[in-house]
CSV table of C-alpha atoms in Angstrom, one decimal:
chain,number,residue,atom,x,y,z
O,21,LEU,CA,-3.5,-18.5,17.1
O,22,SER,CA,-6.1,-20.9,15.7
O,23,GLU,CA,-9.7,-19.9,14.1
O,24,ALA,CA,-11.1,-19.9,17.1
O,25,GLY,CA,-8.9,-18.8,19.1
O,26,VAL,CA,-8.5,-15.2,16.9
O,27,GLU,CA,-12.3,-15.0,16.6
O,28,SER,CA,-13.1,-15.6,20.7
O,29,GLN,CA,-10.2,-12.3,21.0
O,30,PHE,CA,-12.2,-10.0,18.7
O,31,HIS,CA,-15.6,-11.1,20.2
O,32,HIS,CA,-13.9,-10.4,23.4
O,33,ILE,CA,-13.0,-7.6,22.8
O,34,PHE,CA,-15.1,-5.6,20.4
O,35,PRO,CA,-18.5,-7.5,22.6
O,36,THR,CA,-21.1,-5.4,20.4
O,37,VAL,CA,-19.8,-4.6,17.0
O,38,PHE,CA,-20.4,-8.7,17.7
O,39,SER,CA,-23.8,-9.3,19.1
O,40,SER,CA,-25.3,-6.0,17.3
O,41,HIS,CA,-28.9,-6.9,15.0
O,42,LEU,CA,-27.0,-4.3,13.0
O,43,VAL,CA,-24.3,-6.3,11.5
O,44,GLN,CA,-23.5,-9.4,10.0
O,45,HIS,CA,-20.6,-10.9,10.7
O,46,GLU,CA,-19.2,-14.4,8.6
O,47,VAL,CA,-15.4,-15.8,8.6
O,48,VAL,CA,-14.3,-16.8,4.8
O,49,ALA,CA,-11.4,-18.7,3.7
O,50,ASN,CA,-11.1,-19.4,7.5
O,51,TYR,CA,-9.7,-16.3,8.9
O,52,SER,CA,-10.9,-13.1,7.4
O,53,HIS,CA,-13.0,-11.9,8.5
O,54,LEU,CA,-16.3,-9.8,6.1
O,55,PHE,CA,-18.0,-7.2,7.6
O,56,TRP,CA,-21.9,-5.6,6.4
O,57,VAL,CA,-23.3,-3.2,8.4
O,58,PRO,CA,-26.5,-2.4,5.9
O,59,GLY,CA,-28.3,1.8,5.6
O,60,SER,CA,-31.3,3.1,6.3
O,61,ASP,CA,-30.8,4.7,2.8
O,62,LEU,CA,-31.3,1.7,-0.1
O,63,ALA,CA,-30.5,4.2,-2.5
O,64,LEU,CA,-26.6,4.7,-1.8
O,65,VAL,CA,-24.5,3.3,-2.9
O,66,PRO,CA,-22.0,1.3,0.1
O,67,TYR,CA,-18.8,1.4,0.3
O,68,MET,CA,-16.1,-0.7,1.8
O,69,LEU,CA,-13.3,-0.7,4.8
O,70,LEU,CA,-10.6,-2.8,3.7
O,71,ALA,CA,-7.1,-4.0,5.9
O,72,HIS,CA,-5.1,-7.2,7.1
O,73,ILE,CA,-4.3,-9.2,9.6
O,74,ASP,CA,-1.4,-10.5,8.9
O,75,VAL,CA,1.9,-9.2,9.3
O,76,VAL,CA,5.7,-10.1,8.0
O,77,PRO,CA,7.8,-12.3,10.1
O,78,ALA,CA,10.1,-11.0,13.6
O,79,ASP,CA,13.0,-11.8,15.6
O,80,GLU,CA,14.4,-10.2,18.5
O,81,ASN,CA,17.5,-11.1,17.9
O,82,ASP,CA,17.4,-8.9,14.8
O,83,GLY,CA,18.1,-6.0,17.0
O,84,TRP,CA,14.5,-5.6,18.7
O,85,GLU,CA,14.3,-2.9,21.8
O,86,VAL,CA,11.0,-5.7,22.9
O,87,PRO,CA,9.6,-8.6,22.4
O,88,PRO,CA,8.2,-7.7,18.5
O,89,PHE,CA,4.7,-9.5,20.2
O,90,SER,CA,4.7,-7.8,23.1
O,91,ALA,CA,2.9,-5.1,22.5
O,92,LYS,CA,5.4,-3.1,24.8
O,93,GLU,CA,4.9,0.4,25.8
O,94,ILE,CA,7.8,3.2,25.5
O,95,ASP,CA,7.4,6.9,26.1
O,96,GLY,CA,4.3,6.9,25.1
O,97,PHE,CA,4.7,4.8,21.7
O,98,ILE,CA,3.3,0.5,21.3
O,99,TYR,CA,5.6,-1.3,19.6
O,100,GLY,CA,5.2,-4.0,18.4
O,101,ARG,CA,4.8,-5.4,14.8
O,102,GLY,CA,1.7,-5.0,12.8
O,103,THR,CA,1.7,-1.6,15.0
O,104,ILE,CA,2.0,0.6,11.3
O,105,ASP,CA,1.2,-1.8,9.4
O,106,ASN,CA,-1.9,-3.0,9.3
O,107,LYS,CA,-3.0,-3.7,12.8
O,108,GLN,CA,-3.7,0.0,13.0
O,109,SER,CA,-6.1,0.0,10.6
O,110,VAL,CA,-8.0,-3.0,12.0
O,111,MET,CA,-7.9,-1.9,15.3
O,112,GLY,CA,-9.2,1.0,14.6
O,113,ILE,CA,-12.0,0.0,11.9
O,114,LEU,CA,-13.4,-2.0,14.2
O,115,GLN,CA,-13.0,0.2,17.5
O,116,ALA,CA,-14.2,2.8,16.0
O,117,LEU,CA,-17.6,0.4,15.2
O,118,GLU,CA,-18.0,-0.4,18.4
O,119,TYR,CA,-18.4,3.1,19.6
O,120,LEU,CA,-20.9,4.1,17.2
O,121,LEU,CA,-22.8,1.1,18.0
O,122,ILE,CA,-23.0,1.6,21.8
O,123,ARG,CA,-24.2,5.3,21.2
O,124,GLY,CA,-27.1,3.5,19.3
O,125,TYR,CA,-25.7,5.2,16.0
O,126,SER,CA,-27.3,3.2,12.0
O,127,PRO,CA,-26.1,4.4,9.6
O,128,GLN,CA,-27.6,5.8,6.1
O,129,ARG,CA,-25.6,4.5,3.8
O,130,GLY,CA,-24.7,0.6,4.4
O,131,PHE,CA,-20.8,-0.5,4.4
O,132,PHE,CA,-18.8,-3.5,4.6
O,133,ILE,CA,-15.4,-4.0,6.2
O,134,GLY,CA,-13.3,-6.8,4.5
O,135,LEU,CA,-9.8,-7.8,6.8
O,136,GLY,CA,-7.8,-10.5,4.8
O,137,HIS,CA,-5.7,-13.1,6.8
O,138,ASP,CA,-2.7,-13.2,3.8
O,139,GLU,CA,-1.9,-9.8,1.8
O,140,GLU,CA,1.4,-10.1,3.0
O,141,VAL,CA,1.9,-12.8,0.4
O,142,GLY,CA,-0.2,-11.7,-1.5
O,143,GLY,CA,-4.5,-11.9,-0.5
O,144,LEU,CA,-4.1,-15.0,-2.6
O,145,GLN,CA,-6.7,-16.8,0.1
O,146,GLY,CA,-8.5,-14.2,2.0
O,147,ALA,CA,-9.0,-10.5,-0.8
O,148,MET,CA,-10.0,-12.8,-3.2
O,149,ASN,CA,-12.5,-14.9,-1.8
O,150,ILE,CA,-13.8,-12.4,0.1
O,151,VAL,CA,-14.1,-10.5,-3.4
O,152,ARG,CA,-15.5,-13.9,-4.8
O,153,VAL,CA,-18.0,-13.5,-1.8
O,154,LEU,CA,-19.3,-9.7,-3.0
O,155,LYS,CA,-19.4,-10.6,-5.9
O,156,LYS,CA,-22.2,-13.7,-5.9
O,157,LYS,CA,-23.9,-11.1,-3.5
O,158,GLY,CA,-23.8,-9.1,-6.7
O,159,VAL,CA,-22.1,-6.0,-4.6
O,160,GLN,CA,-20.9,-2.8,-6.1
O,161,LEU,CA,-19.1,-0.6,-4.4
O,162,ALA,CA,-19.1,3.8,-4.2
O,163,PHE,CA,-15.3,3.1,-3.2
O,164,ILE,CA,-13.0,1.1,-1.0
O,165,LEU,CA,-10.6,2.3,1.4
O,166,ASP,CA,-6.9,0.3,2.6
O,167,GLU,CA,-4.4,0.5,4.1
O,168,GLY,CA,-1.3,2.4,1.8
O,169,LEU,CA,-0.1,5.4,1.8
O,170,ALA,CA,0.7,8.8,5.2
O,171,VAL,CA,0.5,11.2,6.7
O,172,LEU,CA,4.0,12.3,6.1
O,173,ASP,CA,5.5,14.8,8.6
O,174,GLY,CA,9.3,16.2,7.8
O,175,VAL,CA,9.3,13.6,5.3
O,176,ILE,CA,9.7,15.5,2.7
O,177,SER,CA,11.7,18.2,2.2
O,178,GLY,CA,10.8,21.5,0.6
O,179,LEU,CA,7.3,21.3,2.7
O,180,GLN,CA,6.4,23.5,5.0
O,181,GLY,CA,4.1,21.0,7.3
O,182,PRO,CA,2.6,17.8,7.2
O,183,ALA,CA,1.0,15.9,3.9
O,184,ALA,CA,-1.4,13.7,4.2
O,185,LEU,CA,-1.0,11.0,0.7
O,186,ILE,CA,-4.2,9.5,-0.1
O,187,GLY,CA,-3.0,6.5,-2.8
O,188,ILE,CA,-4.9,7.2,-5.9
O,189,SER,CA,-2.8,4.1,-7.8
O,190,GLU,CA,-0.4,1.5,-7.3
O,191,LYS,CA,3.0,0.4,-8.8
O,192,GLY,CA,2.3,-3.3,-10.8
O,193,GLN,CA,4.9,-5.1,-10.2
O,194,ALA,CA,6.4,-8.4,-12.0
O,195,THR,CA,9.2,-11.4,-10.7
O,196,VAL,CA,11.9,-11.9,-13.2
O,197,LYS,CA,13.8,-15.3,-13.9
O,198,LEU,CA,17.4,-14.4,-15.9
O,199,SER,CA,18.9,-18.3,-15.5
O,200,VAL,CA,22.5,-19.3,-17.5
O,201,PHE,CA,23.2,-22.3,-18.3
O,202,LYS,CA,26.8,-24.4,-19.1
O,203,ALA,CA,27.9,-27.6,-19.2
O,204,PRO,CA,29.7,-28.7,-15.6
O,205,GLY,CA,32.9,-29.1,-15.0
O,206,HIS,CA,36.3,-29.1,-12.9
O,207,SER,CA,37.3,-26.0,-11.0
O,208,SER,CA,41.0,-26.5,-12.3
O,209,MET,CA,40.1,-25.9,-15.9
O,210,PRO,CA,37.6,-23.4,-16.0
O,211,PRO,CA,36.4,-21.3,-18.5
O,212,ARG,CA,37.0,-17.9,-19.6
O,213,GLU,CA,33.8,-17.4,-18.7
O,214,SER,CA,31.3,-19.0,-15.7
O,215,SER,CA,27.7,-19.3,-16.1
O,216,ILE,CA,27.7,-17.8,-12.6
O,217,GLY,CA,29.9,-14.9,-14.7
O,218,ILE,CA,27.8,-14.5,-17.4
O,219,LEU,CA,24.4,-13.9,-14.6
O,220,ALA,CA,26.6,-11.7,-12.6
O,221,GLY,CA,27.7,-9.5,-15.7
O,222,ALA,CA,23.9,-9.4,-16.8
O,223,VAL,CA,22.7,-8.4,-12.9
O,224,LYS,CA,25.2,-5.4,-12.8
O,225,ARG,CA,24.0,-3.9,-16.8
O,226,LEU,CA,20.3,-4.1,-15.0
O,227,GLU,CA,21.8,-2.2,-11.6
O,228,ASP,CA,24.2,0.0,-13.2
O,229,ASN,CA,21.8,0.8,-15.8
O,230,PRO,CA,18.1,1.6,-14.2
O,231,MET,CA,15.2,2.4,-15.7
O,232,PRO,CA,14.2,5.7,-17.3
O,233,ILE,CA,12.5,8.8,-15.0
O,234,LEU,CA,9.1,8.8,-15.8
O,235,PHE,CA,8.1,11.7,-13.5
O,236,GLY,CA,5.7,13.4,-14.0
O,237,GLU,CA,4.2,11.0,-16.7
O,238,GLY,CA,2.0,9.2,-14.0
O,239,PRO,CA,-0.4,10.4,-11.0
O,240,GLU,CA,2.6,11.5,-8.9
O,241,ARG,CA,3.0,15.2,-11.5
O,242,ARG,CA,-0.9,15.8,-8.8
O,243,THR,CA,0.9,14.7,-6.0
O,244,PHE,CA,3.8,17.8,-6.4
O,245,GLU,CA,1.2,20.4,-7.4
O,246,HIS,CA,-1.1,20.0,-4.7
O,247,LEU,CA,1.6,20.0,-2.1
O,248,PHE,CA,3.6,22.8,-3.3
O,249,GLY,CA,1.2,25.6,-5.7
O,250,LEU,CA,3.5,28.3,-7.0
O,251,PRO,CA,6.6,28.3,-8.1
O,252,ILE,CA,6.0,24.4,-8.8
O,253,LYS,CA,3.5,25.2,-10.9
O,254,PHE,CA,5.2,26.7,-13.0
O,255,VAL,CA,7.6,24.0,-13.7
O,256,MET,CA,5.1,20.7,-12.9
O,257,SER,CA,3.6,23.0,-16.5
O,258,ASN,CA,6.9,23.0,-18.4
O,259,MET,CA,7.8,19.5,-17.4
O,260,TRP,CA,10.1,19.2,-21.0
O,261,LEU,CA,12.0,22.1,-19.2
O,262,PHE,CA,12.2,21.1,-15.4
O,263,SER,CA,11.9,16.7,-15.1
O,264,PRO,CA,15.7,16.3,-15.8
O,265,LEU,CA,16.5,18.4,-13.0
O,266,ILE,CA,13.4,17.2,-10.5
O,267,GLY,CA,14.2,13.9,-11.5
O,268,ARG,CA,18.7,13.7,-10.5
O,269,VAL,CA,16.9,15.3,-7.1
O,270,MET,CA,15.4,12.8,-6.3
O,271,GLU,CA,17.0,9.9,-7.6
O,272,ARG,CA,19.9,11.0,-5.3
O,273,SER,CA,17.3,8.7,-2.4
O,274,PRO,CA,15.9,5.2,-2.4
O,275,ASP,CA,12.9,7.2,-0.8
O,276,THR,CA,12.2,9.6,-3.8
O,277,ASN,CA,13.4,7.8,-6.5
O,278,ALA,CA,10.5,4.9,-6.7
O,279,PHE,CA,8.4,7.7,-7.1
O,280,LEU,CA,10.3,8.4,-10.4
O,281,ARG,CA,10.4,4.8,-12.3
O,282,THR,CA,10.1,1.5,-12.7
O,283,THR,CA,12.5,-0.4,-9.6
O,284,THR,CA,15.1,-3.8,-10.1
O,285,ALA,CA,16.1,-5.5,-7.0
O,286,VAL,CA,17.9,-8.4,-7.4
O,287,THR,CA,16.6,-10.9,-4.3
O,288,MET,CA,18.0,-13.3,-4.8
O,289,PHE,CA,21.0,-15.4,-6.4
O,290,ASN,CA,21.4,-19.1,-6.5
O,291,SER,CA,24.0,-20.8,-8.4
O,292,GLY,CA,27.0,-23.8,-7.5
O,293,VAL,CA,26.8,-27.0,-5.2
O,294,LYS,CA,30.9,-27.6,-4.1
O,295,VAL,CA,33.8,-25.4,-4.7
O,296,ASN,CA,35.7,-27.6,-7.0
O,297,VAL,CA,33.0,-27.8,-8.9
O,298,LEU,CA,31.9,-25.4,-12.3
O,299,PRO,CA,28.4,-25.0,-11.8
O,300,SER,CA,26.0,-25.7,-14.9
O,301,LEU,CA,22.9,-23.7,-13.6
O,302,ALA,CA,22.9,-19.7,-12.5
O,303,GLU,CA,19.5,-18.2,-11.9
O,304,ALA,CA,19.2,-14.8,-10.1
O,305,TYR,CA,15.2,-13.2,-9.1
O,306,VAL,CA,14.5,-9.8,-10.3
O,307,ASN,CA,11.7,-7.7,-8.3
O,308,LEU,CA,10.0,-5.0,-10.9
O,309,ARG,CA,7.9,-2.3,-8.9
O,310,ILE,CA,6.1,-0.9,-12.6
O,311,HIS,CA,5.8,2.7,-12.2
O,312,PRO,CA,2.4,3.7,-13.9
O,313,ALA,CA,3.8,5.1,-17.1
O,314,GLN,CA,4.5,1.6,-18.2
O,315,THR,CA,3.1,-2.2,-19.2
O,316,VAL,CA,5.2,-5.5,-17.7
O,317,GLU,CA,5.4,-6.3,-21.3
O,318,GLU,CA,7.5,-2.6,-21.5
O,319,VAL,CA,9.8,-3.9,-18.9
O,320,LEU,CA,10.7,-6.8,-20.5
O,321,GLU,CA,11.7,-5.0,-23.4
O,322,PHE,CA,14.1,-3.0,-21.2
O,323,ILE,CA,15.2,-5.6,-19.5
O,324,GLN,CA,16.0,-8.0,-22.6
O,325,SER,CA,17.5,-4.8,-24.5
O,326,THR,CA,19.7,-4.2,-20.9
O,327,VAL,CA,20.9,-7.5,-21.0
O,328,GLY,CA,21.6,-8.1,-24.2
O,329,ASP,CA,22.7,-11.7,-23.5
O,330,GLU,CA,21.5,-14.9,-25.7
O,331,ARG,CA,22.8,-16.9,-23.2
O,332,VAL,CA,20.9,-15.1,-20.5
O,333,LYS,CA,17.3,-16.9,-20.4
O,334,MET,CA,14.6,-14.6,-19.0
O,335,GLU,CA,11.3,-16.0,-17.8
O,336,LEU,CA,8.3,-13.9,-16.2
O,337,VAL,CA,7.4,-15.8,-12.6
O,338,ASN,CA,4.5,-13.4,-12.0
O,339,GLY,CA,3.3,-9.6,-12.8
O,340,PHE,CA,1.0,-8.2,-13.5
O,341,ASP,CA,0.1,-4.3,-14.6
O,342,PRO,CA,-0.6,-1.1,-12.8
O,343,LEU,CA,-3.5,-0.4,-10.7
O,344,PRO,CA,-6.3,1.9,-12.6
O,345,VAL,CA,-6.0,5.7,-11.4
O,346,SER,CA,-8.9,6.6,-8.8
O,347,SER,CA,-10.3,9.8,-9.6
O,348,TYR,CA,-10.0,12.7,-6.8
O,349,ASP,CA,-11.8,15.9,-8.5
O,350,GLU,CA,-14.2,18.0,-7.1
O,351,THR,CA,-16.7,16.1,-7.9
O,352,SER,CA,-15.1,12.8,-6.4
O,353,PHE,CA,-17.1,11.5,-3.5
O,354,GLY,CA,-14.8,8.5,-1.8
O,355,PHE,CA,-11.5,10.8,-2.5
O,356,GLN,CA,-14.0,14.0,-1.2
O,357,THR,CA,-15.3,12.7,1.9
O,358,ILE,CA,-12.3,11.1,3.3
O,359,LYS,CA,-10.0,14.7,2.4
O,360,LYS,CA,-13.6,16.3,4.7
O,361,THR,CA,-13.2,13.9,7.5
O,362,LEU,CA,-9.0,13.9,7.5
O,363,LEU,CA,-8.8,18.0,7.6
O,364,ASP,CA,-11.4,18.6,10.2
O,365,GLN,CA,-9.5,16.6,12.5
O,366,PHE,CA,-5.6,17.9,11.2
O,367,PRO,CA,-6.0,21.4,8.9
O,368,GLN,CA,-2.8,21.7,9.8
O,369,VAL,CA,-1.9,19.2,7.1
O,370,THR,CA,-1.8,19.8,3.6
O,371,VAL,CA,-3.8,17.0,1.3
O,372,ALA,CA,-2.9,14.9,-1.8
O,373,PRO,CA,-3.9,12.2,-4.0
O,374,GLY,CA,0.1,10.1,-4.4
O,375,VAL,CA,0.8,6.6,-5.7
O,376,CYS,CA,1.3,3.6,-3.6
O,377,ILE,CA,4.6,2.4,-4.0
O,378,GLY,CA,3.8,-1.1,-2.4
O,379,ASN,CA,0.5,-3.3,-3.4
O,380,THR,CA,-2.3,-3.9,-1.2
O,381,ASP,CA,-5.0,-5.9,-0.9
O,382,SER,CA,-6.8,-3.2,-2.7
O,383,ARG,CA,-5.8,-4.2,-6.2
O,384,HIS,CA,-7.8,-7.8,-6.0
O,385,TYR,CA,-10.8,-5.3,-5.9
O,386,THR,CA,-10.9,-3.7,-9.2
O,387,ASP,CA,-14.1,-5.5,-10.6
O,388,LEU,CA,-16.3,-4.2,-7.2
O,389,ALA,CA,-14.9,-0.1,-7.4
O,390,LYS,CA,-13.8,2.3,-10.2
O,391,ASP,CA,-11.9,4.3,-7.6
O,392,ILE,CA,-10.4,2.7,-4.7
O,393,TYR,CA,-8.2,4.9,-2.2
O,394,ARG,CA,-4.8,3.5,-0.6
O,395,PHE,CA,-4.3,6.0,3.4
O,396,ALA,CA,-4.6,5.5,7.1
O,397,PRO,CA,-4.3,8.0,9.0
O,398,THR,CA,-0.8,6.8,10.2
O,399,TRP,CA,2.5,9.7,10.9
O,400,ILE,CA,5.4,8.7,9.3
O,401,ARG,CA,8.2,11.1,10.2
O,402,PRO,CA,11.6,11.1,10.1
O,403,GLY,CA,13.2,7.5,10.7
O,404,ASP,CA,10.3,5.4,10.3
O,405,THR,CA,9.6,4.1,6.9
O,406,GLN,CA,12.9,2.3,8.8
O,407,ARG,CA,10.4,0.7,11.0
O,408,PHE,CA,7.6,-0.9,8.2
O,409,HIS,CA,8.9,-5.1,7.8
O,410,GLY,CA,12.1,-3.5,10.0
O,411,ILE,CA,13.2,-3.7,14.3
O,412,ASN,CA,11.3,-1.6,16.8
O,413,GLU,CA,7.8,-1.0,14.6
O,414,ARG,CA,5.1,0.6,16.9
O,415,ILE,CA,2.6,3.4,17.0
O,416,SER,CA,2.1,6.6,19.6
O,417,LYS,CA,-1.3,5.8,21.7
O,418,LYS,CA,-2.2,9.3,20.3
O,419,ASN,CA,-1.7,8.3,17.4
O,420,TYR,CA,-3.8,4.7,17.6
O,421,GLU,CA,-6.3,6.8,19.5
O,422,GLU,CA,-6.8,9.2,16.5
O,423,LEU,CA,-7.1,6.3,13.7
O,424,VAL,CA,-10.0,5.8,15.5
O,425,VAL,CA,-11.8,9.2,15.7
O,426,PHE,CA,-11.0,9.4,12.1
O,427,TYR,CA,-13.3,6.4,11.4
O,428,PHE,CA,-15.4,7.3,13.8
O,429,ASN,CA,-16.1,10.6,11.2
O,430,LEU,CA,-15.6,9.2,7.8
O,431,ILE,CA,-18.1,6.6,8.8
O,432,GLN,CA,-20.6,9.1,9.5
O,433,ASN,CA,-20.0,12.2,6.5
O,434,CYS,CA,-19.8,9.1,4.2
O,435,ASP,CA,-23.9,9.5,5.8
O,436,ILE,CA,-24.7,12.3,3.0
O,437,LYS,CA,-26.0,11.9,-0.5
O,438,GLU,CA,-23.8,13.1,-2.9
O,439,LEU,CA,-21.1,15.7,-2.3
O,440,PRO,CA,-21.7,19.9,-2.1
O,441,SER,CA,-21.4,22.6,-4.8
O,442,PRO,CA,-17.6,22.5,-5.4
O,443,HIS,CA,-18.1,26.7,-5.2
O,444,SER,CA,-19.0,25.9,-1.2
O,445,ALA,CA,-16.1,27.5,1.1
O,446,GLY,CA,-13.4,25.6,2.2
O,447,HIS,CA,-13.6,21.8,2.3
O,448,GLU,CA,-16.8,21.5,4.4
O,449,LEU,CA,-19.5,19.4,2.5
């Protein structure tokens, strides 16, 4: 859709949001949207809700049961690209605000809504320009809530019942180019080692020697403490003894292996132009998702020593360190308000802090808020993780309704001035 087309669709679906005298709206960088809903109590520091309106490509020929942009409903599920990444939050936040405004709601604590248009390619236009706008206004935020983790039901083995993981940090990321250059020649007189062979050997060494297991050295330790309690607490307090054992079990699955270490993925390999010509250049690109206990620099040193071949040139294409860890203790306003909203709606869920293994637009907002959380109450059941950026992405109508209710309640729960004493009963604010 064109800029005007997106604008008119939003106006049509959420008429009260766009006609309310209370809501200030501006388009940023042609396609992103920034909303400001001022609060009646100016002493309360505002917060921000984030989501992104762009999606990754989808092709019906890949095996979709329905056209990927049809939003067709089958057996209570809405199928379509973006239904769980991240249109469910875009629509859920705006739908919640629409309902609140229709009921005459006026917040005590002001809040922003930021909808970026290019999160899937780094947020360099959408999120970064929204941040520039807010910085010019001198905005500082109590907390930010973005996409990220979810409610996992039957996904974590050994856990009874569903778990809601609220992301308190993100893994860092780096893209590294490995290249080998040799003089070109004729395929009839090959040398003992070709540029392709040398590079293939380097890549094989990287895959055979993964980054070290760092379980227990980052926030993921708290995830397991919150989820399992005893006897895991005994295990967690004796990590020197149990870490290797836990690591060996968890690294068997790609899903849990990603929480243990910096992951190494060889994603591109390029060389050669003709079947009878020895190529002069061979290149490979390696994408790394960096564990919170490591830095980009440490990861590069590991790659260099693992490759162990001076003929292989290493170049950092881009990268950034893991994100700061947000607060999640009993005095943390953002974490506890999200947790209360969740438990009021889903009392059967265990809430725990977690580390986001992917990256979100919120990483561009670190100057505006000390506490950034990455979560939406999207229910993920066995098999659903393959739907992210995959085929047959879907959300149930019931779960979409739950998302609207969650944001509807969260906005109202943020209106308190401060958290009650940590010693109050249960999770009530």
